[in-house]
Short mmCIF file of C-alpha atoms in Angstrom, two decimals:
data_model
loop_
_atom_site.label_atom_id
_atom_site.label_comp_id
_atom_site.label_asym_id
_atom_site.label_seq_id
_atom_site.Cartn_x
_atom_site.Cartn_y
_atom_site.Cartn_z
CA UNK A 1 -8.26 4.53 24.70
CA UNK A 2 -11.54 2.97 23.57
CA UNK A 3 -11.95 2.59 19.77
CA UNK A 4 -13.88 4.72 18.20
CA UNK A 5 -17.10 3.36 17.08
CA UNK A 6 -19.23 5.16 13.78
CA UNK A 7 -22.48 6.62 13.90
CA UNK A 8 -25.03 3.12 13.93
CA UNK A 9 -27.06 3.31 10.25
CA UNK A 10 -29.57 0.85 9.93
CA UNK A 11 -29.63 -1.00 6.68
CA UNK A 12 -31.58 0.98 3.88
CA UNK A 13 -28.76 3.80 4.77
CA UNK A 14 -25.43 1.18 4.79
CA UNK A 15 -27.19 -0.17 1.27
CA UNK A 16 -27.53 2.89 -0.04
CA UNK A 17 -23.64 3.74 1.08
CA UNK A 18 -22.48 0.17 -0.42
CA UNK A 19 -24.45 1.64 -3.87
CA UNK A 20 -22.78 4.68 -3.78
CA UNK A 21 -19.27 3.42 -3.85
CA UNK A 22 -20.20 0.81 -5.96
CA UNK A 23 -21.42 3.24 -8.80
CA UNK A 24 -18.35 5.39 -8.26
CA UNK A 25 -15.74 2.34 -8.68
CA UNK A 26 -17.87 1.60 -12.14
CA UNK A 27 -17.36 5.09 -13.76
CA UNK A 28 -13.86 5.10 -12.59
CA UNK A 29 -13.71 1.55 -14.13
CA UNK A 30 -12.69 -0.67 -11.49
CA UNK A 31 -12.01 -4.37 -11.51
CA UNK A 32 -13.27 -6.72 -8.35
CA UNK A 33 -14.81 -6.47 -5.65
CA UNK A 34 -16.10 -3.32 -4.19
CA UNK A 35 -17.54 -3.47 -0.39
CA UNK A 36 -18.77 -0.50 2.03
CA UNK A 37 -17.84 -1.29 5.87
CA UNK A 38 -19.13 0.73 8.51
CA UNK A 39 -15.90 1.17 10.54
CA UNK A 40 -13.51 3.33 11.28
CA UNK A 41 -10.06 2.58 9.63
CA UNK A 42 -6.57 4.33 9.73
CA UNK A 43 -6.44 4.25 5.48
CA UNK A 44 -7.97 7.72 5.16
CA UNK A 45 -11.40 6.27 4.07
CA UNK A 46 -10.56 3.59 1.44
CA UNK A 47 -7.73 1.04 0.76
CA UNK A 48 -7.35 -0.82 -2.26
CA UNK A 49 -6.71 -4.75 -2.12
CA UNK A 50 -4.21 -6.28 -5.18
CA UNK A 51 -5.72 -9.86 -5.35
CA UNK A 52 -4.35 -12.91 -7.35
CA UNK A 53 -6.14 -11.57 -10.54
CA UNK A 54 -8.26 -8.09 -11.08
CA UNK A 55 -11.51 -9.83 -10.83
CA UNK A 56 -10.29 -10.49 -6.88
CA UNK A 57 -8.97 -7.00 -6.58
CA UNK A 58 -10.69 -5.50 -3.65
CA UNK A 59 -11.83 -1.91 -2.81
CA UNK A 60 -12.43 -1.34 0.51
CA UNK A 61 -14.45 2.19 1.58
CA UNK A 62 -14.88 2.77 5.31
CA UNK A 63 -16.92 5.41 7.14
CA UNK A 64 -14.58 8.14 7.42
CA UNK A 65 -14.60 8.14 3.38
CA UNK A 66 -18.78 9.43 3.96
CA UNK A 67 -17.21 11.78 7.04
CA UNK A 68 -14.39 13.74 4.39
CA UNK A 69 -16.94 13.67 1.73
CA UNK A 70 -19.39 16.39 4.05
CA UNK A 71 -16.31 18.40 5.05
CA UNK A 72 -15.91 20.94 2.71
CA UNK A 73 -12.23 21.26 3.67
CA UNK A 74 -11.51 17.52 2.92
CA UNK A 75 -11.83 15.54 -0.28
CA UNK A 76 -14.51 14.11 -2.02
CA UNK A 77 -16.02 10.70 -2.19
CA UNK A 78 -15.29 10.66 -5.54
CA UNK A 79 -11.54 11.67 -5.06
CA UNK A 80 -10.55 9.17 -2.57
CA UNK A 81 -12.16 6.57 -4.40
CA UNK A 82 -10.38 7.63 -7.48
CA UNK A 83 -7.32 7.89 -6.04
CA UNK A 84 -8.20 3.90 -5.36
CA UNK A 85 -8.74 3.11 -8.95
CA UNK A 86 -5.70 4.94 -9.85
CA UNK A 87 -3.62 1.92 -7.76
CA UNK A 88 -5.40 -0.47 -9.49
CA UNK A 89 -5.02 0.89 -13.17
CA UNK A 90 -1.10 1.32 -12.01
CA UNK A 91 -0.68 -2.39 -11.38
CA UNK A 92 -3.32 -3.58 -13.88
CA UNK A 93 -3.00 -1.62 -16.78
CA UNK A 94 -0.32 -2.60 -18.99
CA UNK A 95 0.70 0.11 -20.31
CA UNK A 96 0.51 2.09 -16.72
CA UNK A 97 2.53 -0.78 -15.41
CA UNK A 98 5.72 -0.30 -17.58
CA UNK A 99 4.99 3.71 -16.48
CA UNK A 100 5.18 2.25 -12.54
CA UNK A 101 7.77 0.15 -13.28
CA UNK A 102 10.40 2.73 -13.66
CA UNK A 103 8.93 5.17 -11.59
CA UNK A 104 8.91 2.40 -8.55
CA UNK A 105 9.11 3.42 -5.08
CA UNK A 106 6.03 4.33 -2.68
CA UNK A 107 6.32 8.34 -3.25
CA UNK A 108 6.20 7.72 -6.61
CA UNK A 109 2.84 5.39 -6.78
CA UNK A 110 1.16 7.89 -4.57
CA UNK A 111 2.22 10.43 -6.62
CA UNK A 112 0.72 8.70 -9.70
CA UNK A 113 -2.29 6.94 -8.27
CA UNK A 114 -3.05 10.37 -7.68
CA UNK A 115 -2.86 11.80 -11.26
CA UNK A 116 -4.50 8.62 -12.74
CA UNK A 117 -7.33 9.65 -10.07
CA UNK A 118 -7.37 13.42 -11.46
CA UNK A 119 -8.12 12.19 -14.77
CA UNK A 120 -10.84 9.60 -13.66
CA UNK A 121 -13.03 11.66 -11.88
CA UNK A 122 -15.74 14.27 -13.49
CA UNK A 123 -15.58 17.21 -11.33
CA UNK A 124 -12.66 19.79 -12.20
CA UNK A 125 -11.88 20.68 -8.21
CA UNK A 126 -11.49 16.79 -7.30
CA UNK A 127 -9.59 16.83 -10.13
CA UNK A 128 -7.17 20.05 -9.02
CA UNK A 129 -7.16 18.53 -5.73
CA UNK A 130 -5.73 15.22 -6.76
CA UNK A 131 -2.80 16.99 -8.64
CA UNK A 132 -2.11 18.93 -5.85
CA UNK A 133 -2.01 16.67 -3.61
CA UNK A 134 0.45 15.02 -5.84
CA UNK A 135 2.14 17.73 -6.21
CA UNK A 136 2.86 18.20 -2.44
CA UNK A 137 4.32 14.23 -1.97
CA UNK A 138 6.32 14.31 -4.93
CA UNK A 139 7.88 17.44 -3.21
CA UNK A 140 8.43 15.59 -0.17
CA UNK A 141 11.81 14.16 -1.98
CA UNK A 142 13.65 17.05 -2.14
CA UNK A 143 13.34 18.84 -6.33
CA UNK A 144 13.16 22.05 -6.48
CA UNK A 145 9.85 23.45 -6.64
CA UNK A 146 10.03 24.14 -10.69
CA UNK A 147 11.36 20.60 -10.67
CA UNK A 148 8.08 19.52 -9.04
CA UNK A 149 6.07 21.70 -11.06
CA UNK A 150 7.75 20.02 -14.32
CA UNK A 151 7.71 16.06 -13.24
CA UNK A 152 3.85 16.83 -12.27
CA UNK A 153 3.07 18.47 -15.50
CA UNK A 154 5.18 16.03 -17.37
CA UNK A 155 3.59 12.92 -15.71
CA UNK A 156 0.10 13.59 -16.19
CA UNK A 157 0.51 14.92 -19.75
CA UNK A 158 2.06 11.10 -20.47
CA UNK A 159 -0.60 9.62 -18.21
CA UNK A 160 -3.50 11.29 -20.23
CA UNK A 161 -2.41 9.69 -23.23
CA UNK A 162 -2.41 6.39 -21.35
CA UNK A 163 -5.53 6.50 -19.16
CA UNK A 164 -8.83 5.18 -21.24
CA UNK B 1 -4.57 5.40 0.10
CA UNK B 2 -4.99 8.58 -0.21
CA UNK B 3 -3.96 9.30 3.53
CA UNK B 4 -5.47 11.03 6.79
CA UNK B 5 -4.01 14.56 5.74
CA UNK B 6 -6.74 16.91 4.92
CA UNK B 7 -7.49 18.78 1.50
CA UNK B 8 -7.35 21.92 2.92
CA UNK B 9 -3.78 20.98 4.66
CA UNK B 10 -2.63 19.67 1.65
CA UNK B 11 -3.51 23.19 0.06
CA UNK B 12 -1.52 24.54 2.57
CA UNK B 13 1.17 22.52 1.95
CA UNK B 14 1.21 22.94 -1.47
CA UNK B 15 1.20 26.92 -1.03
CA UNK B 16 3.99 26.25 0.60
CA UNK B 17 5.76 24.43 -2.14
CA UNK B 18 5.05 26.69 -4.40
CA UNK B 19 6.02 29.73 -2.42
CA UNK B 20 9.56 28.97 -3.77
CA UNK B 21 8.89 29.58 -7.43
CA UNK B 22 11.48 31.81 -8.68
CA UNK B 23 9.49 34.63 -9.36
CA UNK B 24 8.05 37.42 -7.37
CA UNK B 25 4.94 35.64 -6.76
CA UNK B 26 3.81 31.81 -7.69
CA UNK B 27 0.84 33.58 -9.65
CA UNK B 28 3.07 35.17 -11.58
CA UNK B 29 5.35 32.38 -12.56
CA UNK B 30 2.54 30.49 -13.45
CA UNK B 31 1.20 32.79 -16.08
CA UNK B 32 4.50 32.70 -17.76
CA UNK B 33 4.45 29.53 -17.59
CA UNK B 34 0.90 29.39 -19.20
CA UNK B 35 1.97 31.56 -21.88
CA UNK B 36 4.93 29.98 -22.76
CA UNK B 37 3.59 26.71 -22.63
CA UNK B 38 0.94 27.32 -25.26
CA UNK B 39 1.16 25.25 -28.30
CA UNK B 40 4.16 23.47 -27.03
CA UNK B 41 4.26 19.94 -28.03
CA UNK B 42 4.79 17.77 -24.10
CA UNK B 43 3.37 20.67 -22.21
CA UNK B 44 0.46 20.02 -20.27
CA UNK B 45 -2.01 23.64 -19.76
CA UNK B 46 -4.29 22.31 -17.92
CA UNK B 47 -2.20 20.56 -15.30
CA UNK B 48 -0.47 24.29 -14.99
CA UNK B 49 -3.88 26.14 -14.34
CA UNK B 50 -5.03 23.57 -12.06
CA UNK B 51 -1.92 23.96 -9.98
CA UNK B 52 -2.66 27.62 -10.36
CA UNK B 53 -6.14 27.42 -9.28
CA UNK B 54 -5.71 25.82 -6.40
CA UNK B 55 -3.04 27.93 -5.56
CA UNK B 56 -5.38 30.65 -5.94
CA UNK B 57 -8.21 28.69 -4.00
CA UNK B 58 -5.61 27.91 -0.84
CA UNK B 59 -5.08 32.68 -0.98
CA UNK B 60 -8.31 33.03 -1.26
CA UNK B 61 -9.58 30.90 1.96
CA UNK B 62 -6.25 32.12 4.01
CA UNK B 63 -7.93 35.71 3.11
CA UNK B 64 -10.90 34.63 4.44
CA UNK B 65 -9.98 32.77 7.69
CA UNK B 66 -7.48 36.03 8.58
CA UNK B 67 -10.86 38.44 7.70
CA UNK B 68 -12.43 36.51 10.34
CA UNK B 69 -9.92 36.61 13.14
CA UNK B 70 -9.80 40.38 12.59
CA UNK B 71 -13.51 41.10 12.95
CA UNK B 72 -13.88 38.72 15.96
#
């Protein structure tokens, strides 16, 4: 199967994409380097990089990022990219670290990338979104669904006091 | 990452979830929730209404997409 290729943009449009997710990584407060490629990738639209030291950490946004953003049934620039951030702040943050630390495990640092994301971005419904979405992968181990509903709330209350 | 899944799949998913709250309806347990959670030192509100609001959200465009099946 031949691999699918993106719309071609010519450079004024991939600069102002590169600006985009560069101003969104700065209100969300993120560390390193931040680069827009015009591919396709199999990360959902962005992947974040854990480099030697935060100044090398690396956030990469790809084209499908741009596609979700226009569906109105998909998330938001702004979410995914958050959601980004929130693995950074996890493993950068001190005092998220020691939270990461004993809640180790990959459900669990989705689950909480995700809530650090719901309390980075501006817009209540990315916000919602990101909490559900946690919300539906911390179920994916097995609680009960007031069990979910509990951890969630409980997490992101103690995350809110931690997130700056 | 935050994965290939959808926003509207995950609200499916998380209707889904929620569809087991003990309680005649998830709306429902949610509002006592709400209520009894207010002014309770280590509850979080606003995570509860956002849960409920997208559960409400998730109703609200299943309404929809059934409304238009039906009038096709």
């Amino acid at each position: 199967m031949p691999a699918r290729e993106p719309k071609e943009l010519d450079e004024n449009q991939i600069a102002r994409r590169q600006r985009r997710v560069a101003l969104l990584a700065t209100a969300f407060s993120f560390t390193g380097q931040v680069e827009y490629r015009h591919a396709y990738s199999q990360s959902g639209g962005a992947q974040f990089c854990f480099g030697p030291a935060a100044t090398s950490d690396l956030l990469l946004v790809y084209t499908e990022a741009f596609e979700r953003d226009r569906d109105p049934d998909d998330f938001s620039l702004a979410a995914i990219i958050a959601h980004e951030c929130g693995h950074q702040r996890l493993l950068r943050d001190p005092t998220l670290t020691v939270v990461g630390r004993k809640l180790s495990g990959q459900v669990f640092e989705e689950v909480l990338a995700s809530l650090i994301g719901s309390l980075l971005v501006t817009d209540s419904r990315d916000a919602e979104d990101l909490v559900g979405k946690a919300t539906v992968e911390l179920a994916t181990i097995g609680l009960s669904a007031v069990s979910v509903v509990r951890t969630i709330e409980q997490l992101r209350g103690i995350l809110k006091e931690l997130v700056r | 990452m935050i994965g290939q899944k959808k926003r509207r799949d995950v609200q499916r998913d998380l209707a889904k979830v929620l569809a087991d709250l003990p309680s005649e309806t998830p709306d429902a347990w949610f509002e006592r929730e709400i209520t009894a959670a207010k002014g309770q030192p280590g509850r979080d509100l606003e995570t509860l209404k956002m849960l409920k609001a997208s559960l409400k959200r998730a109703a609200k465009k299943k309404r929809s997409k059934t409304k238009l099946q039906t009038t096709r």
